[in-house]
Amino acid sequence: MMQRIDTEVAIIGGGIVGGSAALFLRRLGLPVVLLEAALCGAKASGVNYGGVRRQGRGLEQMPLTQRAHELWGRLPELIGIDGEYVRSGHLKLACSQADLALLEDYRARTRGFGMNLQMLDRGALARRFGWLGRSVAGGSFCPEDGHANPRLVSPAFARAASALGAEVREGVRVTSARHDGSRFIVRAGDALEVRSRFLLNCAGAWAGRIAEGFGEAVPETSIHPLMMVTEPLPVFMSVSLGVQGGGIYARQVARGNCVIGGGRGLSLDPDFARPGRAGLGALMANAARLLPVLRGVQVIRFWTGVEGNMPDHNPVLGPSAAVPGLFHAFGLSGAGFQIGPAVGEVLSELVAHGRSSIPIDAFRIERYAAAAHGAVARPESVREQTLESP
C-alpha cells in the first residue's frame, strides 16, 4: 500500500545542501520532508576531500562563500558537533612565476571580501613551510580557510534537521516528480507519495535529470575525484594545500593521516565510480614531489565519488524558470562542501521570503537556455577545482 504524505516543502537529496536546507527551513518553522536515495551525506557530500576554502573561487561566488564562512564558524550551534573543522589556513601554491602572477592578480581582484590573502615568495615558503618540495615558486595564503571531516559534517545537517522535526526518509529513491497544477507530487515507486507546495531539487549529480523532467534541460555532467589517505604520520603540515591550476591538494588531520586528492576515478556507470589504476601512480608521484616527507609512506585507502559538474564551474541555484515553487541547487562542480550550508540557507530564504539575502543571479538556471549553451562563460584560470564536494 502506498503511503501518502502532505507537507509544505519536499526536498530531493540529503547531502550537505539538502540537509542544510531542511535544517534552515525547520528553524523557520516550515514543515519539511527530505528524501534521500541512500544515506544522508553518504554520496558526494561525504566522500569529498573536506576542504573548507574561499580562496580560488570566482568573484560571483564571493558573497555566497563569505556567508558560508560565517555559518561554518557556528557549526556546533547548527549541527551539534565540531566536525573536526579547523581554520588551519589554505595555502595555494604556484609552480611558476606565471602562476604566481595569476595569484597576485586574484588577490587584487578579491580585495574587500575579507580573505586577507598573503603573498609568499619561495624564500618565505621555505621559512614557514620547510616540508614543501622545491618545485614551488611561491604561493597565496588565506589564514582563516581550513578543512573538516565530511563524513561527520555532511550527515549531521540532516540529523539536526530531523531533531527539529523534519521528516527525513533515507533509502528512498525518487522515481517521478511532477506538478499537477496546484501541488508537487513526488513518488518513490509504489511505496511513497509526497505532495508539497514547494520542491527543492538538491539531488547532486542526478539533479539534472529532475530538472529535465520539468522542461529545464541543463548540461550537467559527472566528475569523479580521486583521493587517498596515508597511514598516520608525525604531524608536519598545519595548512590545507592546493595548487594553482589544480592537479593535487592535501591536508593532514589531527590523527596524523594525510588526505590527498588529484586526478579522476573511473566510471562505467552513471551512478557509480571507483579508483582507476591509471590515476593512482600519478597521484602518488605528484604527492611525493610536492611533499617529499611522503616518500615511502603507506597509502591505506583510495576512493572516489560522483559529483555534478557544470561547464562554468558555478552551481545552478535559484528558482525554476518553468515551474513556480520549484527551486534548484546542484552542479556545485567539486567545490560545494564549503558553500553547501550557505546554499541551504539561500533555499530556505527563497521558500520563506521569495528572495535571497545575497546575490545569486549568476547561478540562475536560465543561463543554460538552449540558445545560450554555446555562450557559457569559461571558468577563470585562477579557479581551483579541488573536488571538495561533492
Coordinates of C-alpha atoms in Angstrom, one line a residue:
M1 CA 0.0 0.0 0.0
M2 CA 1.3 3.4 -0.9
Q3 CA 2.0 5.8 1.9
R4 CA 0.9 9.4 1.2
I5 CA 2.4 12.5 3.0
D6 CA 1.4 16.1 2.6
T7 CA 3.9 18.8 3.5
E8 CA 4.9 22.3 2.8
V9 CA 8.4 21.6 1.4
A10 CA 9.7 18.4 -0.2
I11 CA 13.5 18.1 -0.7
I12 CA 15.1 15.5 -3.1
G13 CA 18.7 14.8 -2.0
G14 CA 20.1 14.6 1.6
G15 CA 23.7 15.8 1.0
I16 CA 25.0 18.9 2.7
V17 CA 22.8 21.1 0.5
G18 CA 19.5 19.3 1.0
G19 CA 20.3 18.6 4.7
S20 CA 21.2 22.3 5.4
A21 CA 18.1 23.5 3.5
A22 CA 16.0 21.2 5.7
L23 CA 17.7 22.5 8.8
F24 CA 17.2 26.2 8.0
L25 CA 13.6 25.6 6.9
R26 CA 12.8 23.9 10.2
R27 CA 14.5 26.8 12.1
L28 CA 11.9 29.0 10.3
G29 CA 9.1 26.6 11.4
L30 CA 8.2 25.2 8.0
P31 CA 7.2 21.5 7.6
V32 CA 9.8 19.6 5.6
V33 CA 10.1 16.1 4.1
L34 CA 13.6 15.1 2.9
L35 CA 14.0 12.2 0.6
E36 CA 17.5 10.6 0.1
A37 CA 18.1 7.6 -2.1
A38 CA 21.0 6.2 0.1
L39 CA 22.1 7.6 3.5
C40 CA 22.2 11.3 4.1
G41 CA 25.6 12.7 3.4
A42 CA 26.9 9.4 2.1
K43 CA 27.5 10.3 -1.5
A44 CA 29.5 13.3 -2.9
S45 CA 29.0 15.3 0.3
G46 CA 30.5 12.6 2.4
V47 CA 33.4 11.3 0.2
N48 CA 34.9 14.6 -0.8
Y49 CA 38.3 16.0 0.2
G50 CA 37.0 18.1 3.1
G51 CA 38.4 21.5 2.0
V52 CA 36.6 24.5 3.5
R53 CA 38.1 27.3 1.5
R54 CA 37.1 30.6 0.0
Q55 CA 40.4 31.2 -1.9
G56 CA 40.2 30.2 -5.5
R57 CA 36.5 30.9 -6.1
G58 CA 35.3 33.3 -8.8
L59 CA 34.1 36.8 -7.9
E60 CA 30.4 35.8 -8.4
Q61 CA 30.7 33.3 -5.6
M62 CA 32.3 35.7 -3.1
P63 CA 29.1 36.7 -1.3
L64 CA 28.0 33.1 -1.1
T65 CA 31.3 31.9 0.2
Q66 CA 31.5 34.7 2.7
R67 CA 28.2 33.8 4.2
A68 CA 29.2 30.1 4.3
H69 CA 32.4 31.2 6.2
E70 CA 30.2 32.8 8.8
L71 CA 28.0 29.7 9.1
W72 CA 31.0 27.4 9.4
G73 CA 32.0 29.5 12.4
R74 CA 28.7 28.5 14.1
L75 CA 28.9 24.8 13.2
P76 CA 28.5 23.3 16.8
E77 CA 25.4 25.5 17.3
L78 CA 23.9 24.4 14.0
I79 CA 24.6 20.7 13.9
G80 CA 25.8 19.8 17.5
I81 CA 29.4 18.8 16.6
D82 CA 32.5 20.5 15.5
G83 CA 33.0 18.1 12.6
E84 CA 36.8 18.3 13.1
Y85 CA 36.6 21.8 11.5
V86 CA 39.7 23.8 11.8
R87 CA 40.7 27.2 10.4
S88 CA 44.2 26.0 9.6
G89 CA 44.7 28.3 6.6
H90 CA 44.7 27.5 3.0
L91 CA 48.0 27.7 1.0
K92 CA 47.6 27.9 -2.8
L93 CA 50.9 27.1 -4.4
A94 CA 52.4 28.4 -7.7
C95 CA 54.8 26.2 -9.7
S96 CA 56.0 29.0 -11.9
Q97 CA 56.3 32.8 -11.9
A98 CA 53.4 33.0 -14.4
D99 CA 51.2 31.1 -11.9
L100 CA 52.4 33.4 -9.1
A101 CA 51.3 36.4 -11.2
L102 CA 47.9 34.9 -11.5
L103 CA 47.6 34.5 -7.8
E104 CA 48.7 38.1 -7.3
D105 CA 46.1 39.3 -9.8
Y106 CA 43.4 37.2 -8.0
R107 CA 44.4 38.9 -4.7
A108 CA 44.0 42.3 -6.2
R109 CA 40.5 41.4 -7.7
T110 CA 39.2 39.9 -4.4
R111 CA 40.3 42.6 -2.0
G112 CA 37.4 43.7 0.1
F113 CA 36.0 40.2 0.6
G114 CA 37.8 39.5 3.9
M115 CA 40.1 36.8 2.8
N116 CA 43.3 38.8 3.8
L117 CA 45.4 36.9 1.3
Q118 CA 49.1 37.0 1.9
M119 CA 51.6 36.5 -1.0
L120 CA 54.6 34.4 -0.2
D121 CA 57.7 34.1 -2.4
R122 CA 60.0 31.0 -2.5
G123 CA 62.1 32.2 0.5
A124 CA 59.0 32.8 2.6
L125 CA 57.7 29.4 1.8
A126 CA 60.9 27.8 2.8
R127 CA 61.0 29.6 6.1
R128 CA 57.4 28.9 7.0
F129 CA 56.7 25.6 5.3
G130 CA 60.1 23.8 5.1
W131 CA 58.4 20.5 4.3
L132 CA 57.3 21.6 0.8
G133 CA 59.1 20.3 -2.2
R134 CA 61.4 22.6 -4.2
S135 CA 59.2 22.7 -7.3
V136 CA 57.1 25.6 -6.0
A137 CA 57.8 29.2 -6.8
G138 CA 55.6 30.9 -4.2
G139 CA 52.0 30.9 -3.0
S140 CA 49.0 32.7 -1.7
F141 CA 47.9 32.1 1.9
C142 CA 44.4 32.6 3.2
P143 CA 44.7 32.4 7.0
E144 CA 41.1 31.6 8.0
D145 CA 40.3 29.0 5.4
G146 CA 40.6 25.4 6.6
H147 CA 39.2 21.9 6.4
A148 CA 36.8 19.5 8.1
N149 CA 35.7 15.9 8.1
P150 CA 32.9 15.5 5.5
R151 CA 31.9 12.1 6.9
L152 CA 30.9 13.7 10.1
V153 CA 29.7 17.1 8.9
S154 CA 27.5 16.2 5.9
P155 CA 25.2 13.7 7.6
A156 CA 25.0 15.9 10.7
F157 CA 22.9 18.6 8.9
A158 CA 20.1 16.1 8.1
R159 CA 20.3 14.7 11.6
A160 CA 20.0 18.2 13.0
A161 CA 17.0 18.9 10.8
S162 CA 15.4 15.7 11.9
A163 CA 15.9 16.7 15.6
L164 CA 14.0 19.9 14.8
G165 CA 11.1 18.0 13.3
A166 CA 11.9 17.4 9.7
E167 CA 10.8 14.1 8.3
V168 CA 13.9 12.5 6.9
R169 CA 13.5 9.4 4.8
E170 CA 16.6 7.5 3.8
G171 CA 16.8 4.7 1.3
V172 CA 14.0 6.3 -0.7
R173 CA 14.8 6.6 -4.4
V174 CA 12.6 9.1 -6.2
T175 CA 11.1 7.6 -9.4
S176 CA 9.0 10.6 -10.5
A177 CA 8.4 14.2 -9.7
R178 CA 5.7 16.4 -11.3
H179 CA 3.4 19.3 -10.7
D180 CA -0.4 18.8 -11.1
G181 CA -1.2 22.5 -11.3
S182 CA -1.6 23.0 -7.6
R183 CA 0.9 20.7 -5.8
F184 CA 4.1 18.9 -6.5
I185 CA 3.8 15.1 -6.5
V186 CA 7.0 13.2 -5.7
R187 CA 6.9 9.4 -5.8
A188 CA 9.2 6.6 -4.8
G189 CA 7.9 3.7 -6.7
D190 CA 4.7 2.3 -5.3
A191 CA 5.7 2.8 -1.7
L192 CA 5.6 6.5 -1.1
E193 CA 4.0 9.7 -2.4
V194 CA 4.8 13.1 -1.1
R195 CA 2.7 16.1 -2.0
S196 CA 4.1 19.6 -1.3
R197 CA 3.7 23.3 -2.1
F198 CA 7.4 23.7 -2.8
L199 CA 10.0 21.3 -4.2
L200 CA 13.8 21.6 -3.7
N201 CA 16.0 19.8 -6.3
C202 CA 19.2 19.0 -4.4
A203 CA 20.0 15.7 -6.0
G204 CA 23.6 16.4 -6.9
A205 CA 24.9 14.6 -10.0
W206 CA 21.3 13.3 -10.5
A207 CA 19.6 16.7 -10.3
G208 CA 19.9 17.4 -14.0
R209 CA 17.6 14.6 -14.7
I210 CA 15.0 16.1 -12.3
A211 CA 15.4 19.5 -13.9
E212 CA 14.9 18.0 -17.4
G213 CA 11.7 16.3 -16.2
F214 CA 10.3 19.8 -15.6
G215 CA 11.4 21.0 -19.0
E216 CA 14.7 22.6 -17.9
A217 CA 17.5 20.6 -19.5
V218 CA 21.0 21.7 -18.5
P219 CA 24.5 20.4 -19.5
E220 CA 25.3 18.8 -16.1
T221 CA 28.0 16.1 -16.3
S222 CA 29.6 14.0 -13.7
I223 CA 33.2 14.1 -12.4
H224 CA 34.9 11.6 -10.2
P225 CA 37.5 12.9 -7.8
L226 CA 40.4 10.5 -7.0
M227 CA 41.6 10.6 -3.4
M228 CA 43.7 8.7 -1.0
V229 CA 44.7 8.7 2.7
T230 CA 48.1 7.7 4.2
E231 CA 49.0 5.9 7.3
P232 CA 49.3 8.2 10.4
L233 CA 52.5 10.2 10.4
P234 CA 54.0 12.7 12.9
V235 CA 52.2 16.0 12.3
F236 CA 54.2 18.1 10.0
M237 CA 51.6 20.0 7.9
S238 CA 49.3 22.5 9.6
V239 CA 47.6 24.0 6.5
S240 CA 45.4 22.8 3.7
L241 CA 47.2 22.8 0.3
G242 CA 46.1 23.5 -3.2
V243 CA 48.0 24.2 -6.4
Q244 CA 47.3 26.9 -9.0
G245 CA 45.7 25.2 -12.0
G246 CA 44.6 22.2 -9.9
G247 CA 46.1 18.8 -10.0
I248 CA 46.7 18.0 -6.4
Y249 CA 45.5 19.1 -2.9
A250 CA 46.4 17.8 0.5
R251 CA 45.8 18.2 4.2
Q252 CA 46.8 16.4 7.4
V253 CA 44.3 15.6 10.2
A254 CA 45.0 15.5 13.9
R255 CA 45.5 11.8 13.9
G256 CA 48.4 12.2 11.5
N257 CA 46.9 10.8 8.3
C258 CA 47.4 12.8 5.1
V259 CA 44.3 13.2 2.9
I260 CA 45.4 13.8 -0.7
G261 CA 43.5 14.2 -3.9
G262 CA 44.1 14.8 -7.6
G263 CA 43.1 13.3 -10.9
R264 CA 39.9 11.3 -11.6
G265 CA 38.4 8.0 -10.8
L266 CA 36.9 5.6 -13.3
S267 CA 33.2 5.4 -14.0
L268 CA 31.5 2.8 -16.2
D269 CA 28.0 3.6 -14.9
P270 CA 26.3 7.0 -14.4
D271 CA 25.6 6.2 -10.7
F272 CA 28.9 4.7 -9.6
A273 CA 32.7 5.3 -9.8
R274 CA 35.8 3.6 -8.5
P275 CA 39.5 4.4 -8.4
G276 CA 41.2 3.5 -11.6
R277 CA 44.7 2.1 -11.8
A278 CA 45.8 4.6 -14.4
G279 CA 45.5 7.6 -12.0
L280 CA 46.9 6.0 -8.8
G281 CA 50.6 6.1 -9.8
A282 CA 50.4 9.7 -11.0
L283 CA 48.6 10.8 -7.8
M284 CA 51.3 9.2 -5.5
A285 CA 54.1 10.6 -7.6
N286 CA 52.7 14.1 -7.5
A287 CA 52.2 13.9 -3.8
A288 CA 55.8 12.8 -3.2
R289 CA 57.1 15.6 -5.4
L290 CA 55.0 18.2 -3.5
L291 CA 55.6 16.7 -0.1
P292 CA 58.9 14.8 0.0
V293 CA 58.2 13.5 3.5
L294 CA 55.6 11.2 2.0
R295 CA 58.2 9.2 0.0
G296 CA 57.9 5.5 1.2
V297 CA 54.8 6.2 3.2
Q298 CA 52.0 3.6 3.1
V299 CA 48.7 4.5 1.4
I300 CA 45.9 2.8 3.3
R301 CA 42.9 3.6 1.1
F302 CA 41.9 5.1 -2.3
W303 CA 38.4 6.3 -3.1
T304 CA 36.3 8.3 -5.4
G305 CA 32.7 9.5 -5.8
V306 CA 30.2 11.1 -8.3
E307 CA 29.9 14.9 -8.3
G308 CA 27.7 17.1 -10.5
N309 CA 29.6 19.5 -12.7
M310 CA 28.6 22.5 -14.8
P311 CA 30.6 23.9 -17.7
D312 CA 31.2 27.2 -16.0
H313 CA 32.0 25.5 -12.6
N314 CA 29.2 27.5 -10.9
P315 CA 26.2 25.9 -9.3
V316 CA 22.7 26.1 -10.6
L317 CA 21.0 27.9 -7.7
G318 CA 17.6 29.6 -7.6
P319 CA 14.0 29.4 -8.8
S320 CA 12.9 27.3 -11.7
A321 CA 12.3 29.3 -14.9
A322 CA 9.4 27.0 -15.8
V323 CA 7.5 25.9 -12.6
P324 CA 6.7 28.2 -9.7
G325 CA 7.6 26.7 -6.3
L326 CA 10.5 24.6 -7.8
F327 CA 14.0 25.6 -6.7
H328 CA 17.2 24.1 -7.9
A329 CA 20.6 23.7 -6.1
F330 CA 23.0 21.4 -7.9
G331 CA 26.1 21.3 -10.0
L332 CA 28.5 22.5 -7.3
S333 CA 31.3 21.3 -9.5
G334 CA 33.7 19.8 -7.0
A335 CA 33.7 22.8 -4.6
G336 CA 30.4 22.5 -2.8
F337 CA 31.4 21.4 0.7
Q338 CA 32.3 24.9 1.9
I339 CA 29.4 26.7 0.3
G340 CA 26.9 24.0 1.0
P341 CA 25.4 25.4 4.2
A342 CA 25.0 28.9 2.6
V343 CA 23.3 27.3 -0.4
G344 CA 20.9 25.6 2.0
E345 CA 20.2 28.9 3.8
V346 CA 19.5 30.6 0.4
L347 CA 17.0 27.9 -0.4
S348 CA 15.2 28.4 2.9
E349 CA 15.0 32.2 2.2
L350 CA 13.6 31.7 -1.3
V351 CA 10.9 29.4 0.1
A352 CA 10.0 31.5 3.1
H353 CA 10.5 35.0 1.7
G354 CA 10.7 34.7 -2.0
R355 CA 14.1 36.3 -2.2
S356 CA 17.7 35.7 -1.1
S357 CA 19.7 37.9 1.2
I358 CA 22.8 37.5 -1.0
P359 CA 23.0 37.9 -4.8
I360 CA 22.5 34.6 -6.8
D361 CA 21.6 35.9 -10.2
A362 CA 24.8 34.5 -11.7
F363 CA 23.7 31.0 -10.8
R364 CA 20.2 31.0 -12.3
I365 CA 19.2 28.1 -14.5
E366 CA 18.2 30.5 -17.3
R367 CA 21.9 30.9 -18.2
Y368 CA 21.7 27.4 -19.7
A369 CA 18.8 28.1 -22.0
A370 CA 19.2 26.1 -25.2
A371 CA 20.1 29.2 -27.3
A372 CA 22.9 30.1 -24.8
H373 CA 24.6 26.8 -24.4
G374 CA 27.4 27.8 -26.8
A375 CA 28.0 31.0 -24.9
V376 CA 28.6 29.7 -21.4
A377 CA 31.4 31.6 -19.7
R378 CA 34.6 29.6 -19.1
P379 CA 35.8 29.4 -15.6
E380 CA 38.6 31.8 -14.6
S381 CA 42.0 30.2 -14.9
V382 CA 42.8 31.1 -11.3
R383 CA 40.0 28.8 -10.0
E384 CA 41.0 25.8 -8.1
Q385 CA 38.7 22.9 -8.6
T386 CA 39.6 20.6 -5.7
L387 CA 36.6 18.5 -5.7
E388 CA 35.6 19.3 -2.1
S389 CA 32.0 18.2 -2.6
P390 CA 30.8 16.5 -3.8

